[in-house]
PDB file of C-alpha atoms (C1' of nucleotides) in Angstrom:
ATOM      1  CA  MET B  13     -15.297 -17.360   5.197  1.00 78.00           C
ATOM      2  CA  LYS B  14     -11.903 -16.820   3.598  1.00 85.00           C
ATOM      3  CA  ILE B  15     -11.470 -15.379   0.153  1.00 93.00           C
ATOM      4  CA  THR B  16      -8.510 -15.620  -2.186  1.00 95.00           C
ATOM      5  CA  PRO B  17      -7.680 -13.538  -5.262  1.00 97.00           C
ATOM      6  CA  LYS B  18      -8.584 -16.528  -7.424  1.00 97.00           C
ATOM      7  CA  SER B  19     -12.016 -16.975  -5.862  1.00 96.00           C
ATOM      8  CA  LEU B  20     -12.537 -13.215  -6.004  1.00 97.00           C
ATOM      9  CA  TYR B  21     -11.847 -13.352  -9.727  1.00 97.00           C
ATOM     10  CA  GLN B  22     -14.172 -16.294 -10.263  1.00 97.00           C
ATOM     11  CA  ILE B  23     -17.046 -14.753  -8.343  1.00 97.00           C
ATOM     12  CA  LEU B  24     -16.764 -11.360 -10.004  1.00 97.00           C
ATOM     13  CA  PHE B  25     -16.360 -12.877 -13.453  1.00 96.00           C
ATOM     14  CA  LYS B  26     -19.447 -14.979 -12.943  1.00 96.00           C
ATOM     15  CA  HIS B  27     -21.374 -11.889 -11.848  1.00 96.00           C
ATOM     16  CA  PHE B  28     -20.202  -9.288 -14.341  1.00 95.00           C
ATOM     17  CA  GLY B  29     -18.895 -11.387 -17.218  1.00 94.00           C
ATOM     18  CA  LYS B  30     -16.287 -10.259 -19.677  1.00 92.00           C
ATOM     19  CA  LEU B  31     -15.517  -6.553 -19.747  1.00 90.00           C
ATOM     20  CA  ASN B  32     -14.123  -4.411 -22.498  1.00 76.00           C
ATOM     21  CA  TRP B  33     -11.475  -2.646 -20.470  1.00 86.00           C
ATOM     22  CA  TRP B  34      -9.271   0.218 -21.535  1.00 88.00           C
ATOM     23  CA  PRO B  35     -10.381   0.478 -25.126  1.00 82.00           C
ATOM     24  CA  THR B  36      -8.334   2.411 -27.650  1.00 89.00           C
ATOM     25  CA  ASP B  37      -9.505   4.209 -30.733  1.00 91.00           C
ATOM     26  CA  TYR B  38      -8.657   1.711 -33.464  1.00 92.00           C
ATOM     27  CA  ASP B  39      -9.821   3.977 -36.287  1.00 94.00           C
ATOM     28  CA  TYR B  40      -7.794   6.944 -35.090  1.00 96.00           C
ATOM     29  CA  HIS B  41      -4.569   4.997 -34.829  1.00 95.00           C
ATOM     30  CA  LYS B  42      -5.142   3.279 -38.147  1.00 95.00           C
ATOM     31  CA  LYS B  43      -5.821   6.596 -39.844  1.00 95.00           C
ATOM     32  CA  THR B  44      -2.933   8.507 -38.300  1.00 96.00           C
ATOM     33  CA  GLY B  45      -0.396   5.715 -37.930  1.00 95.00           C
ATOM     34  CA  SER B  46       0.084   6.625 -34.259  1.00 95.00           C
ATOM     35  CA  ASP B  47       0.816   4.000 -31.623  1.00 96.00           C
ATOM     36  CA  PRO B  48      -2.354   2.984 -29.734  1.00 96.00           C
ATOM     37  CA  ARG B  49      -0.224   2.197 -26.667  1.00 97.00           C
ATOM     38  CA  PHE B  50       0.532   5.886 -26.298  1.00 98.00           C
ATOM     39  CA  GLU B  51      -3.176   6.599 -25.947  1.00 97.00           C
ATOM     40  CA  VAL B  52      -3.239   4.169 -23.034  1.00 97.00           C
ATOM     41  CA  ILE B  53      -0.213   5.841 -21.492  1.00 98.00           C
ATOM     42  CA  VAL B  54      -1.756   9.295 -21.724  1.00 98.00           C
ATOM     43  CA  GLY B  55      -5.042   7.950 -20.379  1.00 98.00           C
ATOM     44  CA  ALA B  56      -3.231   6.416 -17.423  1.00 98.00           C
ATOM     45  CA  ILE B  57      -1.935   9.824 -16.387  1.00 98.00           C
ATOM     46  CA  LEU B  58      -5.134  11.705 -17.114  1.00 98.00           C
ATOM     47  CA  THR B  59      -7.276   9.302 -15.105  1.00 97.00           C
ATOM     48  CA  GLN B  60      -5.440  10.071 -11.872  1.00 98.00           C
ATOM     49  CA  ASN B  61      -8.196  10.834  -9.416  1.00 97.00           C
ATOM     50  CA  ALA B  62     -10.542  11.669 -12.281  1.00 97.00           C
ATOM     51  CA  ALA B  63     -13.674  10.162 -13.779  1.00 95.00           C
ATOM     52  CA  TRP B  64     -13.082   8.221 -16.983  1.00 95.00           C
ATOM     53  CA  LEU B  65     -15.783  10.176 -18.778  1.00 96.00           C
ATOM     54  CA  ASN B  66     -13.656  13.289 -18.369  1.00 97.00           C
ATOM     55  CA  VAL B  67     -10.585  11.437 -19.591  1.00 97.00           C
ATOM     56  CA  GLU B  68     -12.474  10.513 -22.756  1.00 96.00           C
ATOM     57  CA  LYS B  69     -13.241  14.160 -23.339  1.00 97.00           C
ATOM     58  CA  ALA B  70      -9.592  15.080 -23.035  1.00 98.00           C
ATOM     59  CA  LEU B  71      -8.531  12.259 -25.374  1.00 98.00           C
ATOM     60  CA  GLU B  72     -11.160  13.399 -27.857  1.00 97.00           C
ATOM     61  CA  ASN B  73      -9.807  16.950 -27.672  1.00 98.00           C
ATOM     62  CA  LEU B  74      -6.349  15.652 -28.556  1.00 98.00           C
ATOM     63  CA  LYS B  75      -7.557  13.353 -31.321  1.00 97.00           C
ATOM     64  CA  SER B  76      -9.785  15.949 -32.947  1.00 97.00           C
ATOM     65  CA  LYS B  77      -6.653  18.017 -33.558  1.00 97.00           C
ATOM     66  CA  THR B  78      -4.511  14.982 -34.414  1.00 97.00           C
ATOM     67  CA  LEU B  79      -2.200  15.606 -31.476  1.00 98.00           C
ATOM     68  CA  LEU B  80      -2.216  12.189 -29.839  1.00 97.00           C
ATOM     69  CA  ASP B  81       1.188  10.805 -30.742  1.00 96.00           C
ATOM     70  CA  ILE B  82       4.541  10.873 -28.989  1.00 98.00           C
ATOM     71  CA  LYS B  83       6.428  13.217 -31.265  1.00 97.00           C
ATOM     72  CA  THR B  84       3.653  15.808 -31.376  1.00 98.00           C
ATOM     73  CA  ILE B  85       3.051  15.810 -27.619  1.00 98.00           C
ATOM     74  CA  SER B  86       6.773  15.992 -26.920  1.00 98.00           C
ATOM     75  CA  LYS B  87       6.910  19.307 -28.754  1.00 98.00           C
ATOM     76  CA  ILE B  88       3.445  20.646 -27.951  1.00 98.00           C
ATOM     77  CA  ASP B  89       2.833  24.107 -26.551  1.00 98.00           C
ATOM     78  CA  ILE B  90       2.115  23.500 -22.879  1.00 98.00           C
ATOM     79  CA  LYS B  91      -0.747  26.010 -22.858  1.00 98.00           C
ATOM     80  CA  LEU B  92      -2.471  24.107 -25.646  1.00 98.00           C
ATOM     81  CA  LEU B  93      -1.989  20.803 -23.853  1.00 98.00           C
ATOM     82  CA  GLN B  94      -3.438  22.281 -20.656  1.00 98.00           C
ATOM     83  CA  LYS B  95      -6.486  23.339 -22.613  1.00 98.00           C
ATOM     84  CA  MET B  96      -6.893  19.860 -24.130  1.00 98.00           C
ATOM     85  CA  VAL B  97      -6.676  17.990 -20.822  1.00 98.00           C
ATOM     86  CA  LYS B  98      -8.668  20.516 -18.787  1.00 98.00           C
ATOM     87  CA  PRO B  99     -11.753  18.278 -18.361  1.00 98.00           C
ATOM     88  CA  THR B 100      -9.758  15.804 -16.273  1.00 98.00           C
ATOM     89  CA  GLY B 101      -8.940  18.337 -13.574  1.00 98.00           C
ATOM     90  CA  PHE B 102      -5.457  19.087 -12.161  1.00 98.00           C
ATOM     91  CA  PHE B 103      -4.763  20.162 -15.717  1.00 98.00           C
ATOM     92  CA  ASN B 104      -1.571  22.101 -14.986  1.00 98.00           C
ATOM     93  CA  GLN B 105       0.280  19.161 -13.508  1.00 98.00           C
ATOM     94  CA  LYS B 106      -1.259  16.633 -15.850  1.00 98.00           C
ATOM     95  CA  ALA B 107      -0.212  18.588 -18.942  1.00 98.00           C
ATOM     96  CA  LYS B 108       3.304  18.756 -17.551  1.00 98.00           C
ATOM     97  CA  ARG B 109       3.320  15.033 -16.731  1.00 98.00           C
ATOM     98  CA  VAL B 110       2.056  13.972 -20.150  1.00 98.00           C
ATOM     99  CA  LYS B 111       4.502  16.181 -22.014  1.00 98.00           C
ATOM    100  CA  ASN B 112       7.389  15.164 -19.788  1.00 98.00           C
ATOM    101  CA  LEU B 113       6.749  11.479 -20.455  1.00 98.00           C
ATOM    102  CA  ALA B 114       6.429  12.054 -24.199  1.00 98.00           C
ATOM    103  CA  GLU B 115       9.728  13.948 -24.197  1.00 98.00           C
ATOM    104  CA  TYR B 116      11.330  11.126 -22.280  1.00 98.00           C
ATOM    105  CA  LEU B 117      10.121   8.469 -24.727  1.00 98.00           C
ATOM    106  CA  GLU B 118      11.087  10.590 -27.693  1.00 98.00           C
ATOM    107  CA  SER B 119      14.604  11.410 -26.556  1.00 97.00           C
ATOM    108  CA  ASN B 120      15.524   8.038 -25.011  1.00 97.00           C
ATOM    109  CA  TYR B 121      13.652   5.632 -27.294  1.00 98.00           C
ATOM    110  CA  THR B 122      13.119   7.777 -30.390  1.00 97.00           C
ATOM    111  CA  GLY B 123       9.422   7.490 -29.647  1.00 96.00           C
ATOM    112  CA  ASN B 124       9.525   3.751 -30.274  1.00 97.00           C
ATOM    113  CA  LEU B 125       7.433   1.926 -27.689  1.00 98.00           C
ATOM    114  CA  ASP B 126       8.610  -1.478 -28.879  1.00 98.00           C
ATOM    115  CA  SER B 127      12.109  -0.764 -27.680  1.00 97.00           C
ATOM    116  CA  PHE B 128      10.743   0.835 -24.505  1.00 98.00           C
ATOM    117  CA  PHE B 129       8.629  -2.169 -23.521  1.00 98.00           C
ATOM    118  CA  LYS B 130      10.922  -4.875 -24.851  1.00 95.00           C
ATOM    119  CA  ARG B 131      12.952  -5.108 -21.652  1.00 96.00           C
ATOM    120  CA  ASN B 132      12.879  -6.534 -18.180  1.00 96.00           C
ATOM    121  CA  LEU B 133       9.651  -5.649 -16.352  1.00 97.00           C
ATOM    122  CA  LYS B 134      11.358  -4.424 -13.180  1.00 96.00           C
ATOM    123  CA  GLU B 135      13.685  -2.264 -15.214  1.00 96.00           C
ATOM    124  CA  ILE B 136      10.821  -0.541 -17.036  1.00 98.00           C
ATOM    125  CA  ARG B 137       8.914  -0.099 -13.794  1.00 97.00           C
ATOM    126  CA  GLU B 138      11.838   1.549 -12.019  1.00 96.00           C
ATOM    127  CA  GLU B 139      12.271   3.834 -14.972  1.00 97.00           C
ATOM    128  CA  LEU B 140       8.621   4.875 -14.997  1.00 98.00           C
ATOM    129  CA  LEU B 141       8.654   5.528 -11.254  1.00 97.00           C
ATOM    130  CA  MET B 142      11.592   7.895 -11.676  1.00 97.00           C
ATOM    131  CA  LEU B 143       9.459  10.186 -13.805  1.00 97.00           C
ATOM    132  CA  ASN B 144       7.507  13.009 -12.212  1.00 96.00           C
ATOM    133  CA  GLY B 145       3.832  12.237 -11.781  1.00 97.00           C
ATOM    134  CA  ILE B 146       4.171   8.486 -12.348  1.00 98.00           C
ATOM    135  CA  GLY B 147       3.433   6.617  -9.133  1.00 97.00           C
ATOM    136  CA  PRO B 148       2.934   2.877  -8.650  1.00 97.00           C
ATOM    137  CA  GLU B 149      -0.599   2.689  -9.998  1.00 97.00           C
ATOM    138  CA  THR B 150       0.078   4.738 -13.108  1.00 98.00           C
ATOM    139  CA  ALA B 151       3.290   2.809 -13.758  1.00 98.00           C
ATOM    140  CA  ASP B 152       1.574  -0.545 -13.399  1.00 98.00           C
ATOM    141  CA  SER B 153      -1.388   0.530 -15.532  1.00 97.00           C
ATOM    142  CA  ILE B 154       1.033   1.509 -18.264  1.00 98.00           C
ATOM    143  CA  LEU B 155       2.925  -1.773 -17.892  1.00 98.00           C
ATOM    144  CA  LEU B 156      -0.191  -3.945 -17.955  1.00 97.00           C
ATOM    145  CA  TYR B 157      -2.520  -2.167 -20.336  1.00 96.00           C
ATOM    146  CA  ALA B 158      -0.041  -0.574 -22.734  1.00 97.00           C
ATOM    147  CA  GLY B 159       2.955  -2.872 -22.373  1.00 97.00           C
ATOM    148  CA  ASN B 160       1.224  -6.221 -21.915  1.00 96.00           C
ATOM    149  CA  GLN B 161       3.491  -6.942 -18.966  1.00 97.00           C
ATOM    150  CA  PRO B 162       2.264  -9.322 -16.247  1.00 97.00           C
ATOM    151  CA  ILE B 163       1.763  -6.983 -13.295  1.00 97.00           C
ATOM    152  CA  PHE B 164      -1.339  -6.508 -11.171  1.00 97.00           C
ATOM    153  CA  VAL B 165      -2.694  -2.976 -10.835  1.00 97.00           C
ATOM    154  CA  VAL B 166      -3.809  -1.845  -7.387  1.00 97.00           C
ATOM    155  CA  ASP B 167      -6.035   1.188  -7.103  1.00 96.00           C
ATOM    156  CA  ALA B 168      -8.163   2.918  -4.482  1.00 94.00           C
ATOM    157  CA  TYR B 169     -10.982   0.465  -5.222  1.00 95.00           C
ATOM    158  CA  THR B 170      -8.744  -2.530  -4.663  1.00 96.00           C
ATOM    159  CA  LYS B 171      -7.616  -1.071  -1.350  1.00 94.00           C
ATOM    160  CA  ARG B 172     -11.176  -0.369  -0.275  1.00 93.00           C
ATOM    161  CA  ILE B 173     -12.310  -3.880  -1.110  1.00 94.00           C
ATOM    162  CA  CYS B 174      -9.338  -5.435   0.659  1.00 93.00           C
ATOM    163  CA  LYS B 175     -10.129  -3.449   3.775  1.00 91.00           C
ATOM    164  CA  ARG B 176     -13.714  -4.645   3.836  1.00 92.00           C
ATOM    165  CA  LEU B 177     -13.081  -8.275   2.956  1.00 93.00           C
ATOM    166  CA  PRO B 178     -11.495 -10.617   5.512  1.00 91.00           C
ATOM    167  CA  ILE B 179      -8.038 -10.337   4.010  1.00 90.00           C
ATOM    168  CA  ASP B 180      -5.332 -10.306   6.618  1.00 87.00           C
ATOM    169  CA  ILE B 181      -2.711  -7.953   5.180  1.00 91.00           C
ATOM    170  CA  ASN B 182      -2.034  -4.295   5.687  1.00 88.00           C
ATOM    171  CA  PRO B 183      -3.591  -2.522   2.773  1.00 88.00           C
ATOM    172  CA  THR B 184      -0.517  -0.841   1.318  1.00 93.00           C
ATOM    173  CA  TYR B 185       0.150  -0.860  -2.397  1.00 95.00           C
ATOM    174  CA  ASP B 186       2.973  -3.396  -2.386  1.00 95.00           C
ATOM    175  CA  GLU B 187       1.368  -5.752   0.134  1.00 94.00           C
ATOM    176  CA  ILE B 188      -1.859  -5.916  -1.854  1.00 96.00           C
ATOM    177  CA  GLN B 189      -0.036  -6.350  -5.136  1.00 97.00           C
ATOM    178  CA  ASN B 190       2.060  -9.210  -3.759  1.00 96.00           C
ATOM    179  CA  PHE B 191      -0.989 -10.806  -2.206  1.00 96.00           C
ATOM    180  CA  PHE B 192      -2.748 -10.937  -5.577  1.00 97.00           C
ATOM    181  CA  GLN B 193       0.278 -11.855  -7.658  1.00 97.00           C
ATOM    182  CA  ASP B 194       1.521 -14.602  -5.330  1.00 97.00           C
ATOM    183  CA  ASP B 195      -1.833 -16.354  -5.382  1.00 97.00           C
ATOM    184  CA  LEU B 196      -2.712 -15.892  -9.036  1.00 98.00           C
ATOM    185  CA  SER B 197       0.718 -16.685 -10.455  1.00 97.00           C
ATOM    186  CA  LYS B 198       0.635 -20.018  -8.643  1.00 97.00           C
ATOM    187  CA  LYS B 199      -2.873 -20.967  -9.717  1.00 97.00           C
ATOM    188  CA  TYR B 200      -2.854 -19.883 -13.342  1.00 97.00           C
ATOM    189  CA  LYS B 201      -0.601 -20.801 -16.240  1.00 96.00           C
ATOM    190  CA  LYS B 202       1.873 -18.260 -17.455  1.00 92.00           C
ATOM    191  CA  ASN B 203      -0.009 -17.669 -20.691  1.00 92.00           C
ATOM    192  CA  GLU B 204      -3.220 -16.939 -18.770  1.00 96.00           C
ATOM    193  CA  ILE B 205      -1.776 -14.511 -16.234  1.00 97.00           C
ATOM    194  CA  LEU B 206      -1.861 -11.443 -18.424  1.00 96.00           C
ATOM    195  CA  LYS B 207      -5.534 -11.907 -19.147  1.00 95.00           C
ATOM    196  CA  ILE B 208      -6.320 -12.608 -15.479  1.00 97.00           C
ATOM    197  CA  TYR B 209      -4.522  -9.493 -14.197  1.00 97.00           C
ATOM    198  CA  ASN B 210      -6.175  -7.450 -16.891  1.00 96.00           C
ATOM    199  CA  GLU B 211      -9.689  -8.689 -16.252  1.00 96.00           C
ATOM    200  CA  LEU B 212      -9.532  -8.866 -12.478  1.00 97.00           C
ATOM    201  CA  HIS B 213      -8.578  -5.229 -12.163  1.00 96.00           C
ATOM    202  CA  ALA B 214     -11.452  -4.313 -14.472  1.00 96.00           C
ATOM    203  CA  LEU B 215     -13.829  -6.497 -12.460  1.00 97.00           C
ATOM    204  CA  ILE B 216     -12.735  -4.861  -9.220  1.00 96.00           C
ATOM    205  CA  VAL B 217     -13.436  -1.427 -10.656  1.00 95.00           C
ATOM    206  CA  ILE B 218     -16.927  -2.310 -11.855  1.00 95.00           C
ATOM    207  CA  HIS B 219     -17.639  -4.091  -8.593  1.00 96.00           C
ATOM    208  CA  ALA B 220     -16.545  -1.101  -6.531  1.00 95.00           C
ATOM    209  CA  LYS B 221     -18.619   1.249  -8.668  1.00 94.00           C
ATOM    210  CA  THR B 222     -21.694  -0.935  -8.472  1.00 95.00           C
ATOM    211  CA  TYR B 223     -21.658  -2.321  -4.931  1.00 95.00           C
ATOM    212  CA  CYS B 224     -18.561  -1.568  -2.900  1.00 94.00           C
ATOM    213  CA  LYS B 225     -18.929   2.197  -3.133  1.00 92.00           C
ATOM    214  CA  SER B 226     -17.780   4.604  -0.443  1.00 88.00           C
ATOM    215  CA  LYS B 227     -21.373   4.297   0.695  1.00 88.00           C
ATOM    216  CA  PRO B 228     -21.653   0.558   0.110  1.00 90.00           C
ATOM    217  CA  ASN B 229     -24.659  -1.054  -1.488  1.00 92.00           C
ATOM    218  CA  CYS B 230     -24.486  -4.536  -0.023  1.00 92.00           C
ATOM    219  CA  ILE B 231     -27.959  -5.870  -0.771  1.00 91.00           C
ATOM    220  CA  LYS B 232     -27.139  -7.576  -4.062  1.00 92.00           C
ATOM    221  CA  CYS B 233     -23.365  -7.729  -3.623  1.00 94.00           C
ATOM    222  CA  PRO B 234     -21.935 -11.021  -4.919  1.00 95.00           C
ATOM    223  CA  LEU B 235     -19.324 -10.975  -2.160  1.00 95.00           C
ATOM    224  CA  LYS B 236     -21.602 -10.369   0.781  1.00 92.00           C
ATOM    225  CA  VAL B 237     -21.250 -13.826   2.306  1.00 92.00           C
ATOM    226  CA  TYR B 238     -17.515 -13.194   2.581  1.00 91.00           C
ATOM    227  CA  CYS B 239     -17.599  -9.591   3.616  1.00 89.00           C
ATOM    228  CA  LYS B 240     -17.042  -8.273   7.123  1.00 77.00           C
ATOM    229  CA  HIS B 241     -18.679  -5.041   6.154  1.00 77.00           C
ATOM    230  CA  ALA B 242     -21.915  -6.567   4.856  1.00 75.00           C
ATOM    231  CA  LYS B 243     -22.233  -8.666   8.009  1.00 66.00           C
ATOM    232  CA  GLU B 244     -21.794  -5.646  10.233  1.00 66.00           C
ATOM    233  CA  LEU B 245     -24.620  -3.957   8.382  1.00 61.00           C
ATOM    234  CA  THR B 246     -27.063  -6.797   9.027  1.00 56.00           C
ATOM    235  CA  GLN B 247     -26.390  -6.912  12.738  1.00 48.00           C
TER     236      GLN B 247
ATOM    237  C1'  DG C  29     -24.682  22.670  -2.640  1.00 84.22           C
ATOM    238  C1'  DT C  30     -22.017  18.245  -1.610  1.00 84.22           C
ATOM    239  C1'  DC C  31     -19.660  14.220  -2.950  1.00 84.22           C
ATOM    240  C1'  DC C  32     -16.406  11.786  -5.526  1.00 84.22           C
ATOM    241  C1'  DA C  33     -13.904   9.980  -9.528  1.00 84.22           C
ATOM    242  C1'  DG C  34      -9.534   4.080 -12.765  1.00 84.22           C
ATOM    243  C1'  DG C  35      -3.387   9.333  -7.841  1.00 84.22           C
ATOM    244  C1'  DG C  36       0.892  11.540  -6.787  1.00 84.22           C
ATOM    245  C1'  DC C  37       3.813  14.981  -4.573  1.00 84.22           C
ATOM    246  C1'  DC C  38       5.452  17.238  -0.793  1.00 84.22           C
ATOM    247  C1'  DG C  39       5.765  18.693   3.852  1.00 84.22           C
ATOM    248  C1'  DT C  40       4.886  17.379   8.644  1.00 84.22           C
ATOM    249  C1'  DT C  41       4.550  13.952  12.430  1.00 84.22           C
TER     250       DT C  41
ATOM    251  C1'  DA E   7       6.642   4.876   7.483  1.00 84.22           C
ATOM    252  C1'  DA E   8       2.262   7.148   7.686  1.00 84.22           C
ATOM    253  C1'  DC E   9      -0.749  10.982   7.246  1.00 84.22           C
ATOM    254  C1'  DG E  10      -2.850  15.477   5.456  1.00 84.22           C
ATOM    255  C1'  DG E  11      -3.217  19.205   2.242  1.00 84.22           C
ATOM    256  C1'  DC E  12      -3.065  20.201  -2.241  1.00 84.22           C
ATOM    257  C1'  DC E  13      -3.965  19.969  -7.175  1.00 84.22           C
ATOM    258  C1'  DA E  14      -9.324  21.156 -10.273  1.00 84.22           C
ATOM    259  C1'  DT E  15     -13.011  19.579 -13.504  1.00 84.22           C
ATOM    260  C1'  DG E  16     -17.647  17.706 -14.314  1.00 84.22           C
ATOM    261  C1'  DG E  17     -21.389  14.409 -13.430  1.00 84.22           C
ATOM    262  C1'  DA E  18     -24.604  12.499 -10.124  1.00 84.22           C
TER     263       DA E  18
END
DNA sequence: GTCCAGGGCCGTT
DNA sequence: AACGGCCATGGA
């Protein structure tokens, strides 16, 4: 049986319901006057091949010392930043990446994320991809979850699921992204797309953590009637 | 002890 | 273009 991005969304939404994805610390940003979007940006870098629990620890380290804003990070002592982000692993490169991005935003946009995001989507994306340590997934996460730009985020989970489901595309980043965006942008209204991209990515993550793990747990999987992998297991 | 988590870079084929 | 090694911590 065929499956489309829209039906994938509907099935997963029915199964998991609404998710509170990529939360930011409202109290912290209210108290300090910092931009909550920058917390998302930093989180997007720190979560590279890392468990979110460890990212939360790093963000807490930064917030407990009131360091989580663009101007402060752009001037931070790199050794201190390494110490703060250590729980997320790869802390040398991640500290460099976070500081580098903060410096970039500070010097080119005076640390103002409104002027950074208030431009053409492709333009912002190209710009993010130029920066060291910002690949397609991190760029798109920043665009979608910090910038509220309509772009679908593809991650390792999305690739895994696409490989197992009967989806006839080669599972590269761009192919998968186009596959999702082409279908969803046709079937949903423009004012719904942002929410759909946002929620579907979150649903894919929870689905991959619950059922479509590296060692899959197909017994109660809501997609098993569609899935090549689940059928192979029952043979 | 082993596996793996909300990737990206760089060098080799 | 695609692949492999590398970066590194912490929880299961």
